[in-house]
Tab-separated table of C-alpha atoms in Angstrom:
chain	number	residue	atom	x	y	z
A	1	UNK	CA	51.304	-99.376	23.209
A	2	UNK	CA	49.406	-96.005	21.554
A	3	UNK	CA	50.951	-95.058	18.650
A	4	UNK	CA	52.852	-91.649	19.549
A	5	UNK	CA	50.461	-88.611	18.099
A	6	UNK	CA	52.478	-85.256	17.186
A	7	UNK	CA	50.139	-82.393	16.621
A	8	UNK	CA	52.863	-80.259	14.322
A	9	UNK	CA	53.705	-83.289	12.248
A	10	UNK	CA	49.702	-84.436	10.987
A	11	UNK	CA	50.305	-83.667	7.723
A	12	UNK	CA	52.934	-86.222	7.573
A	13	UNK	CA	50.206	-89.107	8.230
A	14	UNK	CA	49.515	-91.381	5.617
A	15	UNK	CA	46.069	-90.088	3.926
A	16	UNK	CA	44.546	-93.814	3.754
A	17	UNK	CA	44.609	-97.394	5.402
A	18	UNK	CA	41.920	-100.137	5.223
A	19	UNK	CA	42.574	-103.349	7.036
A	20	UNK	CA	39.834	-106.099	5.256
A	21	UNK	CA	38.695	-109.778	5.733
A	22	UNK	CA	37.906	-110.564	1.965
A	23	UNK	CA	39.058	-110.538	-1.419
A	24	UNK	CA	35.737	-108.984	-2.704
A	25	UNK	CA	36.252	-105.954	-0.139
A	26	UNK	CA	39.686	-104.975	-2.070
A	27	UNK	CA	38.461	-105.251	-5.314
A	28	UNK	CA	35.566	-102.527	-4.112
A	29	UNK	CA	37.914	-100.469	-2.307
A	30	UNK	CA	41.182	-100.764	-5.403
A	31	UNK	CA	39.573	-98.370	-7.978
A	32	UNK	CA	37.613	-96.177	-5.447
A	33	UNK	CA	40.934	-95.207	-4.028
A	34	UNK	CA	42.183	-95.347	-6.785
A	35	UNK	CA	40.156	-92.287	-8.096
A	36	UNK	CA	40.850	-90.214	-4.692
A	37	UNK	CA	44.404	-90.593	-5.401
A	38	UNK	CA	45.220	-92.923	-2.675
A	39	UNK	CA	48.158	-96.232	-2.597
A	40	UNK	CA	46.372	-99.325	-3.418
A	41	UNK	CA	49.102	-101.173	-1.152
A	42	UNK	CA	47.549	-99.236	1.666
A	43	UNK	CA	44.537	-102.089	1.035
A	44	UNK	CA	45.731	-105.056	3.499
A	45	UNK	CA	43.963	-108.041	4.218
A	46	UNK	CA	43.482	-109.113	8.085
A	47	UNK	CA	40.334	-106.728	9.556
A	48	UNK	CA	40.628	-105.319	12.377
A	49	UNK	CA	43.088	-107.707	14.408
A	50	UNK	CA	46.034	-106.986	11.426
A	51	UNK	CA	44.365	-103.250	12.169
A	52	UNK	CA	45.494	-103.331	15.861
A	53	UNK	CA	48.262	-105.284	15.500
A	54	UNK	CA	49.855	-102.933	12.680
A	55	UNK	CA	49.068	-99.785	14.370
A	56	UNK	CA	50.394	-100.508	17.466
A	57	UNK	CA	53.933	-100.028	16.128
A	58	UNK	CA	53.141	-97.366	13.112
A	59	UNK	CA	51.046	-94.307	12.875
A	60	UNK	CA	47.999	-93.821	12.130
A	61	UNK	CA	46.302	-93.076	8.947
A	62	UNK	CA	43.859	-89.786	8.778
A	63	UNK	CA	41.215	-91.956	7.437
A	64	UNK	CA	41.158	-95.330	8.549
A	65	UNK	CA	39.017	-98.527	7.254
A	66	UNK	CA	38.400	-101.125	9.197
A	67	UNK	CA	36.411	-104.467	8.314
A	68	UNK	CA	34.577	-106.286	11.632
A	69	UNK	CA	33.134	-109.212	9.335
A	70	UNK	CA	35.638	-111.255	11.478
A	71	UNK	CA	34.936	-109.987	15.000
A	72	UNK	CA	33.196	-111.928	17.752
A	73	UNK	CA	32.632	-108.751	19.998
A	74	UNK	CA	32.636	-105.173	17.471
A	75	UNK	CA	32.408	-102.675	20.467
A	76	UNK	CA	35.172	-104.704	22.552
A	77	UNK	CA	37.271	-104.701	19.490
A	78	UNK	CA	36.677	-101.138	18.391
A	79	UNK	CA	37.700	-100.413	21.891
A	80	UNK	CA	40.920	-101.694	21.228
A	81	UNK	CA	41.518	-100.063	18.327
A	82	UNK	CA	41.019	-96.810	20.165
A	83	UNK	CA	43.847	-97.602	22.667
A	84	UNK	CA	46.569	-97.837	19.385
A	85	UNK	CA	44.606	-95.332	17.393
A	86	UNK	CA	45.720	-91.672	17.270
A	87	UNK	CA	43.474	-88.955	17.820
A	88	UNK	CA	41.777	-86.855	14.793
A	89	UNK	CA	41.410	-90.151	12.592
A	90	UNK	CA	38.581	-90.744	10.889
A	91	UNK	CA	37.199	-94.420	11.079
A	92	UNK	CA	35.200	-96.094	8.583
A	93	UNK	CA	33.464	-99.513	9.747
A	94	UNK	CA	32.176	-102.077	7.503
A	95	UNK	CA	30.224	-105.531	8.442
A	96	UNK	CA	27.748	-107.976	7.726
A	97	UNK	CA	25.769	-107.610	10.306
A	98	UNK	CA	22.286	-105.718	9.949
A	99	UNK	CA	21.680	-104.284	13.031
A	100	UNK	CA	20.745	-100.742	13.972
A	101	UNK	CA	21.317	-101.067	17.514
A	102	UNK	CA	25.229	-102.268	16.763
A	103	UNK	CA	25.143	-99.038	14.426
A	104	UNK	CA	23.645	-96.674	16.845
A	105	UNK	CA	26.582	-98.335	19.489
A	106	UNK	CA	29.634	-98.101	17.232
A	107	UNK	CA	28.737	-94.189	15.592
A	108	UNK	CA	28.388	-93.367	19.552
A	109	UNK	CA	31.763	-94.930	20.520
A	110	UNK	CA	33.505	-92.511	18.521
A	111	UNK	CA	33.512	-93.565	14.561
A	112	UNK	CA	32.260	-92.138	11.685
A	113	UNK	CA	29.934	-94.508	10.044
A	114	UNK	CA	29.028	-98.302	9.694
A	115	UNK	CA	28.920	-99.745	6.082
A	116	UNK	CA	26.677	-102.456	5.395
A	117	UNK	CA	28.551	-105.326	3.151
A	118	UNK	CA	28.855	-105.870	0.459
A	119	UNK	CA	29.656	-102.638	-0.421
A	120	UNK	CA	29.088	-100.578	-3.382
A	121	UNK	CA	31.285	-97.218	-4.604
A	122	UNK	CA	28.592	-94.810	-4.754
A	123	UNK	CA	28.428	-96.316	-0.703
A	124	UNK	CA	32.289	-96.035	-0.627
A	125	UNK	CA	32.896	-92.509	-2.514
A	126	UNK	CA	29.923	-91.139	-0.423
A	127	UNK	CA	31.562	-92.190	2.867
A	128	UNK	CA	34.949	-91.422	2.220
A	129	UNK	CA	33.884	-87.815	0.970
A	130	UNK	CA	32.215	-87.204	4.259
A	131	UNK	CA	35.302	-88.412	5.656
A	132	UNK	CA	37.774	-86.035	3.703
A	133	UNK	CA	35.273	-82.812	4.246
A	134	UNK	CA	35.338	-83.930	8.492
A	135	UNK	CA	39.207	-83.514	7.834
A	136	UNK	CA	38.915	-80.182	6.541
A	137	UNK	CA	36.526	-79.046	8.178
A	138	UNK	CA	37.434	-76.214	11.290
A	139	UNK	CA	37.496	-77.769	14.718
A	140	UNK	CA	34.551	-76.957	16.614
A	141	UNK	CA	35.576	-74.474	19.892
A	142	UNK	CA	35.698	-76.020	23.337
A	143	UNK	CA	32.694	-72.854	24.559
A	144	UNK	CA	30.310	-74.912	24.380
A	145	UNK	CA	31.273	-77.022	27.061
A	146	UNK	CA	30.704	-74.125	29.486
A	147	UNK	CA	26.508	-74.329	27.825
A	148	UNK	CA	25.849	-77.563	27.289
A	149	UNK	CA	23.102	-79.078	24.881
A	150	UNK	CA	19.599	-79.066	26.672
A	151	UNK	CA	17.123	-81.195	25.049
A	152	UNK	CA	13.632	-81.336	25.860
A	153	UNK	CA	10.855	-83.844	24.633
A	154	UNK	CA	7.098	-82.508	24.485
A	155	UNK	CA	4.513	-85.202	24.369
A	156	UNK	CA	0.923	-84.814	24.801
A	157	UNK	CA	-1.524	-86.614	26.936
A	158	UNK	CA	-4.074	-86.525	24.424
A	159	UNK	CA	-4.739	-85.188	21.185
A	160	UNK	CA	-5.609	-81.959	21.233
A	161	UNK	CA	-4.284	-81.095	24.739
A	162	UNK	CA	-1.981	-78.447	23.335
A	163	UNK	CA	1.305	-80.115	23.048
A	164	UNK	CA	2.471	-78.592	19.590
A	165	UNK	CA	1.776	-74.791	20.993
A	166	UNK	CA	3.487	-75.512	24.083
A	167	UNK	CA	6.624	-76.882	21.814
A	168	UNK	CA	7.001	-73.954	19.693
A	169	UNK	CA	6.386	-71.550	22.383
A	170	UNK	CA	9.434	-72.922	24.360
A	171	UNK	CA	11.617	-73.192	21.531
A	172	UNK	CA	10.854	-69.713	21.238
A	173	UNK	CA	11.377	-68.799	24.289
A	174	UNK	CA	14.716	-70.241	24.458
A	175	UNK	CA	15.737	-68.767	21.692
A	176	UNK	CA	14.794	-65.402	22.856
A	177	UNK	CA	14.820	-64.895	26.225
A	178	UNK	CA	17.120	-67.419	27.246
A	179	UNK	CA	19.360	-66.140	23.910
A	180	UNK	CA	20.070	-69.836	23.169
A	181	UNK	CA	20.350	-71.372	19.396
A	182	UNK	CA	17.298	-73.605	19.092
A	183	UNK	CA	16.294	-75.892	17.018
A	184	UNK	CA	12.296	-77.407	16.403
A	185	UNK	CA	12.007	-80.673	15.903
A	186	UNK	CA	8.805	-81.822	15.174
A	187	UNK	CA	8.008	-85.237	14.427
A	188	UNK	CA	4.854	-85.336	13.527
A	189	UNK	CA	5.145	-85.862	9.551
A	190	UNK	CA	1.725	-85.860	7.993
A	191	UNK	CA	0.041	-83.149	10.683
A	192	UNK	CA	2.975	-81.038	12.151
A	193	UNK	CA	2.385	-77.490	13.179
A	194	UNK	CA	5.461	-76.832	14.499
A	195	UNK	CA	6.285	-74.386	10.705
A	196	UNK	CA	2.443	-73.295	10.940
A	197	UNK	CA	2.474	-71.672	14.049
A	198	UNK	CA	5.855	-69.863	13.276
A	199	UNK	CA	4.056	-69.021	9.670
A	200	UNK	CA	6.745	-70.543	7.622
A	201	UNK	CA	6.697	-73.091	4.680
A	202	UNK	CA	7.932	-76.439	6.352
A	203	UNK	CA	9.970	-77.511	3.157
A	204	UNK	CA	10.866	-80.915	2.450
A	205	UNK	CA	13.698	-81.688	5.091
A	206	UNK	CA	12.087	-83.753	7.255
A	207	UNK	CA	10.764	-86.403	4.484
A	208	UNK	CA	14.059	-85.917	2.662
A	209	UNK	CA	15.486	-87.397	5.764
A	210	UNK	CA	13.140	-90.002	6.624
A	211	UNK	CA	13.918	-90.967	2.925
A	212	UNK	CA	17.615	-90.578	2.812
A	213	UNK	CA	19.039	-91.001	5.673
A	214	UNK	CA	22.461	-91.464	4.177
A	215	UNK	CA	22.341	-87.498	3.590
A	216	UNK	CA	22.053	-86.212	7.045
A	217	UNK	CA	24.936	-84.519	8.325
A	218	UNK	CA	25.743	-81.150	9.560
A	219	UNK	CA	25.428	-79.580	5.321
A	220	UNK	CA	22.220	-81.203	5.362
A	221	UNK	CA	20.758	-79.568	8.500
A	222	UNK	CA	21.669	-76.547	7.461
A	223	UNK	CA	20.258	-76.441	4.197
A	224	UNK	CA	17.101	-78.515	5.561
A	225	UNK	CA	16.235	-76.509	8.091
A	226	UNK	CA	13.809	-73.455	7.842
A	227	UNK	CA	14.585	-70.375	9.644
A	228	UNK	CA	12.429	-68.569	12.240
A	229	UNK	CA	14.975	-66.225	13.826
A	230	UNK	CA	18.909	-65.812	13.996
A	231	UNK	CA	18.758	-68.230	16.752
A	232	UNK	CA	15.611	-70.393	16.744
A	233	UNK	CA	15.150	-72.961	13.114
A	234	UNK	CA	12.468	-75.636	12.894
A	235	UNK	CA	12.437	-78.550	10.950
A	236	UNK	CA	8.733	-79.757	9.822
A	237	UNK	CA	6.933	-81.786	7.283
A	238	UNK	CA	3.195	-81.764	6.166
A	239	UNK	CA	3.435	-85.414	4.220
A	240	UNK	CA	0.850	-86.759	1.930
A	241	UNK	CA	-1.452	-88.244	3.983
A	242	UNK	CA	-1.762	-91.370	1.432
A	243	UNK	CA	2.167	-91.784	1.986
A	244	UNK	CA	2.925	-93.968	4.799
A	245	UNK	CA	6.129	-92.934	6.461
A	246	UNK	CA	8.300	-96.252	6.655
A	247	UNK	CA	11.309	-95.729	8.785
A	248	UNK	CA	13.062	-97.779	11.444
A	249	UNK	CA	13.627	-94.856	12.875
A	250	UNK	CA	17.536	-94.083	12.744
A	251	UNK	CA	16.540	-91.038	10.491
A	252	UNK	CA	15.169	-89.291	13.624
A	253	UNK	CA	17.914	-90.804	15.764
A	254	UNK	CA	20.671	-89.270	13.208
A	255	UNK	CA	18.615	-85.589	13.205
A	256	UNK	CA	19.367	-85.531	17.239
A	257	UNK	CA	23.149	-86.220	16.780
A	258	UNK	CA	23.282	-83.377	14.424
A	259	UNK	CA	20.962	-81.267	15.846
A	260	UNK	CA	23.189	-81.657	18.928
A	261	UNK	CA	26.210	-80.480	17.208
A	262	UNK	CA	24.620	-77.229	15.601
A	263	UNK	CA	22.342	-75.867	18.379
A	264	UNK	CA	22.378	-75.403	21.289
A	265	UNK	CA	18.704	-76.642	22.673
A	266	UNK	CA	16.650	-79.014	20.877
A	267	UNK	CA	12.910	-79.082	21.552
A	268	UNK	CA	11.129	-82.027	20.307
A	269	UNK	CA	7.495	-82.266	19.374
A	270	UNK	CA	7.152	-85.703	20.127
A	271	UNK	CA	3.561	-87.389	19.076
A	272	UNK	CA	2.610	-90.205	21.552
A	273	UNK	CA	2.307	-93.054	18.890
A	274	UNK	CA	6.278	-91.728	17.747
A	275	UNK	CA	7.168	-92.386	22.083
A	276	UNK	CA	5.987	-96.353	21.177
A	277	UNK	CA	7.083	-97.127	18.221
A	278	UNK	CA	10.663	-95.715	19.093
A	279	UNK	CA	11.415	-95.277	22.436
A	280	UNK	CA	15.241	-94.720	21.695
A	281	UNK	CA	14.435	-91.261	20.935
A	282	UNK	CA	14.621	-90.715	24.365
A	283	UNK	CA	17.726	-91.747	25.070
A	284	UNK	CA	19.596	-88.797	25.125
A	285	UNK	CA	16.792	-86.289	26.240
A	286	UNK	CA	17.279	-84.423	29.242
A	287	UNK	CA	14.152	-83.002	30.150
A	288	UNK	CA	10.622	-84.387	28.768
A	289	UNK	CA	7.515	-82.362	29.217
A	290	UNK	CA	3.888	-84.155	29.814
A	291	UNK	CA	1.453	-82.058	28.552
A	292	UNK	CA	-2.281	-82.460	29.536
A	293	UNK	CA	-5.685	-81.611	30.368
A	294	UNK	CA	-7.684	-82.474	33.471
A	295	UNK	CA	-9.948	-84.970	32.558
A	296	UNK	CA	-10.348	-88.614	33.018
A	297	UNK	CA	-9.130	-90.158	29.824
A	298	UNK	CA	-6.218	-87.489	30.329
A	299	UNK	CA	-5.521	-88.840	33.426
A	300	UNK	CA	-5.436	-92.428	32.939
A	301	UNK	CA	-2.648	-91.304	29.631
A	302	UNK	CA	-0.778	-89.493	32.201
A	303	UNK	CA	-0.478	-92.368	34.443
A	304	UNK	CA	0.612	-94.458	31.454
A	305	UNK	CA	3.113	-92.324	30.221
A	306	UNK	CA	4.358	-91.862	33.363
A	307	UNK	CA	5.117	-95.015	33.992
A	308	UNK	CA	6.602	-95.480	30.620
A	309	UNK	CA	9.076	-92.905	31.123
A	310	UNK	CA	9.997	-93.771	34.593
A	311	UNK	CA	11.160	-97.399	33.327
A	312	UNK	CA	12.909	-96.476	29.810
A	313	UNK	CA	13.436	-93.085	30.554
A	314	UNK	CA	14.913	-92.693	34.433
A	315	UNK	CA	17.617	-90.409	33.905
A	316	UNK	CA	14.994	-87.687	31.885
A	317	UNK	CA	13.473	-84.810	34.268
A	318	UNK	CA	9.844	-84.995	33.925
A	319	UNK	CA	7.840	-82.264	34.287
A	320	UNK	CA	4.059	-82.090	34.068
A	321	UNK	CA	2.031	-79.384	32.692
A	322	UNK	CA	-1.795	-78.712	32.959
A	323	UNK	CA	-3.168	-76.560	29.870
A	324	UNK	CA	-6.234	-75.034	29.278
A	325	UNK	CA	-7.106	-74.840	32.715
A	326	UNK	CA	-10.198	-73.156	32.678
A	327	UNK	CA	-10.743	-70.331	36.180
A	328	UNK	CA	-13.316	-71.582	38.363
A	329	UNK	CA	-15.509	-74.020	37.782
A	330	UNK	CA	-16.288	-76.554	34.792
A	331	UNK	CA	-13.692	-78.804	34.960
A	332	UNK	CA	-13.863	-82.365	34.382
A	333	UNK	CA	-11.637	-83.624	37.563
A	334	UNK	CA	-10.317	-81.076	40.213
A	335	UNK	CA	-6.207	-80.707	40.351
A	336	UNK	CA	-6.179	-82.414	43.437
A	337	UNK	CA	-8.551	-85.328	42.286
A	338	UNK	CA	-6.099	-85.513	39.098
A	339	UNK	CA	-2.645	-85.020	41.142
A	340	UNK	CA	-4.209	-88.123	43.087
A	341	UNK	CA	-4.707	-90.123	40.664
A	342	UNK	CA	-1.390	-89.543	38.753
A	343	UNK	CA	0.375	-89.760	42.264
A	344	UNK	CA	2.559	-87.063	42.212
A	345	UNK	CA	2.270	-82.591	41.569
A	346	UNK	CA	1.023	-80.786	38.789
A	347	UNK	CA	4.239	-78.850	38.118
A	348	UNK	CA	2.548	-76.146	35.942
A	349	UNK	CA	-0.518	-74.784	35.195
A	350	UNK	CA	-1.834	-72.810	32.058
A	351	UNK	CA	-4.581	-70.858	31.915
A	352	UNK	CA	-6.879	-71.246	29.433
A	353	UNK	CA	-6.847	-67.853	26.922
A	354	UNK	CA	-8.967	-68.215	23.677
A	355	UNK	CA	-8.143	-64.314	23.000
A	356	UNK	CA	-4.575	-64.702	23.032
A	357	UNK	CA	-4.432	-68.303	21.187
A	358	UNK	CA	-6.801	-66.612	18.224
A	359	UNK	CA	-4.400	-63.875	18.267
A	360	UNK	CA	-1.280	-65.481	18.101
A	361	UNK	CA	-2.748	-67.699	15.378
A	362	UNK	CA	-4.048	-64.622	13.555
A	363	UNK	CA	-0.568	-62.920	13.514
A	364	UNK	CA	1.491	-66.504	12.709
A	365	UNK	CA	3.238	-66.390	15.809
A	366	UNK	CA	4.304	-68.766	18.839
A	367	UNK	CA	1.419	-68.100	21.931
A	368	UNK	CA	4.583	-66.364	23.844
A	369	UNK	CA	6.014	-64.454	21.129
A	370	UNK	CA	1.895	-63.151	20.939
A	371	UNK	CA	1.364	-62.297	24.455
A	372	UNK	CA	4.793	-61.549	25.391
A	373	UNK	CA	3.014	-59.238	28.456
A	374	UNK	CA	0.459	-61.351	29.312
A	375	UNK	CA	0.167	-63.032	32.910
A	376	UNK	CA	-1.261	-65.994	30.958
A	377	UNK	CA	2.158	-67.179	29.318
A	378	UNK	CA	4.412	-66.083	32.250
A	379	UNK	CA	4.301	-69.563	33.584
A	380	UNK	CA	5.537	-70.739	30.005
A	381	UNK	CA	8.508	-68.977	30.541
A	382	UNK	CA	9.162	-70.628	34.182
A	383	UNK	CA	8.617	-74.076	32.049
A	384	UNK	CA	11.676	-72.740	29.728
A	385	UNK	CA	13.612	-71.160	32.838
A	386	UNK	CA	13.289	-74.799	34.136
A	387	UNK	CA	14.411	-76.491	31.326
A	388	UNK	CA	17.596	-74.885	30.887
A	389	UNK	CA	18.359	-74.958	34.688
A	390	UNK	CA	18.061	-79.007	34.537
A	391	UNK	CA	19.786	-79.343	31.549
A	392	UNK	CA	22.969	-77.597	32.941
A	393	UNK	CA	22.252	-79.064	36.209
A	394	UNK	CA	22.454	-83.013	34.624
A	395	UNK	CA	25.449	-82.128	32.507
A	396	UNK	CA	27.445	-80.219	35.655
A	397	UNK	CA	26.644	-83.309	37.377
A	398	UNK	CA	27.328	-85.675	34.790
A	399	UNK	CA	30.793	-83.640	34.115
A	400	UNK	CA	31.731	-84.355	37.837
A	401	UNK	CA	30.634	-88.076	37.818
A	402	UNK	CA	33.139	-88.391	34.251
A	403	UNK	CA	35.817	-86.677	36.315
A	404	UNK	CA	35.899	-88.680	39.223
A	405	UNK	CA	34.971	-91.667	37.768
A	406	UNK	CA	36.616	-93.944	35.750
A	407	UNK	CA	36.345	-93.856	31.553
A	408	UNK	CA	34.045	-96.417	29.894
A	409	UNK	CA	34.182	-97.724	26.026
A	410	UNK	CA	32.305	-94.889	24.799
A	411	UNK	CA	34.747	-92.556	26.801
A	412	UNK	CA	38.260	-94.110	25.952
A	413	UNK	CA	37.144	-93.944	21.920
A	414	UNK	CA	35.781	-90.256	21.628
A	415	UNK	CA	39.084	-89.452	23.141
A	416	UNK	CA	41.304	-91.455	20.934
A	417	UNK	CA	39.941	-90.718	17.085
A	418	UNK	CA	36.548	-89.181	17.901
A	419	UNK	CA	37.817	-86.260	18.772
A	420	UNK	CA	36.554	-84.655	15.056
A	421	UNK	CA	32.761	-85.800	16.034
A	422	UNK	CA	31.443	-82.595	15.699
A	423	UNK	CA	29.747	-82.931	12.208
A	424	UNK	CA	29.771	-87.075	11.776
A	425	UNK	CA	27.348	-88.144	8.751
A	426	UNK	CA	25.792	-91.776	9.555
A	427	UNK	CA	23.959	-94.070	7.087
A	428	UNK	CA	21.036	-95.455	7.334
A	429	UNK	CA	20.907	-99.175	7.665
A	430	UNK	CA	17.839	-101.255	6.292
């Protein structure tokens, strides 16, 4: 039975409930809430089958903790703690197992964050303060459903094949022709030129992340991200080249949850060697854009990464974009030889513009922003046109396929107490 939910009456819930396996768990939890001003009898032992169980006949907390050191199956039972759990609380998971996938799986089904046992306060006060500011924070508006998030991955062929200007040109464009709130991601973190080519000091944001993940959240983006215009930001990095970057990658998977609550198009400068060593960055990417040159080592990429995406990627629109086509003669392999040998259309073509790309670098600005008027970047702005028309396209269908279909795990939680996932924090795990 769901516990009954009364909109007009949520300042009656009880601020605080945690439902734990072990005695070592209360004693962390006691003087932390403790300090917040919270019962200490709201501390029960059981996890999350006393959690069920107890909230099937009472209501539910606004902030809720949860331990799954017990639990056989932690999605399953999280599941079923969304069918008794009202909506607008706040869920706090904590376990002993080390796993980013089970982390990226249980922030997606709807709750806050995953704690990593055994847990310390500054990991309890930080969580639960994220928590509290969710609570107060405004709910975000239901508009957004009628524009929904477009995200687009850029990867190049080869170095050098343009890939970067083609990135910040579209994220410009979107931004100002397309009047959409866009955000630059790019992920290259010792030789980014996604702040360059926009003339802007890239800040630290990106390496803070990558070092802390435990401070992304929607405060963080917003401080950490360097404006270009009212409606286009860009988050960069140009890291010491003697400092390896050592990640596991849920930094960059955090920055596109939040990134997806805040804008309204993310465009991702994705670096090939990034595409391999996480691939589960392009999970949730609607569009990815294949940018080359026609030659023959650009060819044989293309067919790689082709491939790649069309077996870990198959629900992402690919398009594929020639640069730096030079007119006439003097290329290295004809279209048609290359649209042979990659087995399927060139989608767009570039022209190749050495005035306009010395210009635009000259004056700090994106290549379309710099020939706004030029014949040369009107087929960049068909790439962006596109873009946005697929994005709404896969999200009108998805919509319909929700509607008609029948809920899944992810579906049922985000209903029941995800409904405040606008600005989730997550930690990063080790």
């Amino acid at each position: 039975m769901n516990a009954p939910w009364k909109p007009g009456q949520a300042g009656l819930k009880d601020p605080f409930a945690a439902f734990v396996c072990d005695d070592t768990t209360v004693e962390a939890l006691r003087p932390i809430a403790t300090e917040l001003g919270w019962s200490v009898d709201k501390i029960n032992k059981g996890g999350l089958r006393n959690a069920v169980q107890t909230l099937s006949v009472s209501a539910s907390p606004q902030v809720l903790f949860v331990d799954l050191s017990e639990s056989g199956d932690p999605l399953a039972d999280i599941n079923g703690l969304a069918e008794v759990c009202e909506p607008g609380t706040v869920v706090i998971a904590a376990g002993q197992v080390n796993d980013v996938r089970l982390y990226r799986d249980l922030v997606a089904s709807g709750i806050q964050d995953y704690l990593l046992k055994p847990l310390g306060p500054d990991v309890l006060r930080d969580a639960f303060a994220h928590a509290q500011a969710m609570l107060n924070a405004p709910k975000q508006s239901e508009a957004s459903a009628d524009r929904p998030h477009c995200a687009a991955a850029v990867i190049g062929t080869r170095g050098g094949v343009g890939a970067s200007t083609i990135a910040t040109s579209l994220a410009w464009l979107l931004s100002d022709k397309e009047s959409r709130s866009t955000a630059l991601l790019d992920l290259d973190v010792h030789f980014g030129t996604g702040a360059l080519a926009l003339d802007l000091e890239p800040g630290r944001g990106l390496t803070d992340a990558i070092e802390n993940p435990s401070r992304i959240d929607g405060l963080f983006i917003e401080r950490a991200m360097v404006k270009a215009s009212e409606k286009l930001a860009v988050l960069s990095a140009e890291a010491p080249i003697a400092s390896p970057v050592q990640t596991d990658g849920v930094a960059f998977y955090q920055l596109q949850e939040e990134m997806r609550a805040a804008f309204e198009c993310t465009v991702m400068d994705l670096p090939r060697h990034m595409l391999v060593q996480h691939p589960a960055l392009m999970n949730d990417v609607g569009v990815a854009v294949v940018v080359t040159e026609l030659t023959l080592a650009a060819a044989r990429d293309s067919i790689r990464l082709l491939s790649w995406l069309k077996s870990n990627a198959p629900g992402t629109q690919v398009f594929v974009v020639a640069n730096r086509v030079h007119p006439g003669a003097g290329l290295e392999i004809t279209r048609k030889d290359f649209e042979g040998s990659i087995e399927r259309k060139i989608d767009y073509t570039l022209p190749f513009d050495q005035k306009l790309a010395a210009q635009a670098a000259k004056l700090g600005k994106p290549l379309a922003e710099a020939g706004k008027n030029s014949k040369t970047v009107a087929p960049l702005l068909d790439v962006a046109r596109a873009l946005v028309t697929t994005c709404d396209g896969v999200a009108e269908a998805a919509g319909d396929a929700k509607g008609k279909g029948k809920a899944g795990k992810g579906q049922s939680l985000i209903g029941k107490f995800g409904e405040l996932k606008g600005l989730m924090p997550k930690r990063a795990r080790k």
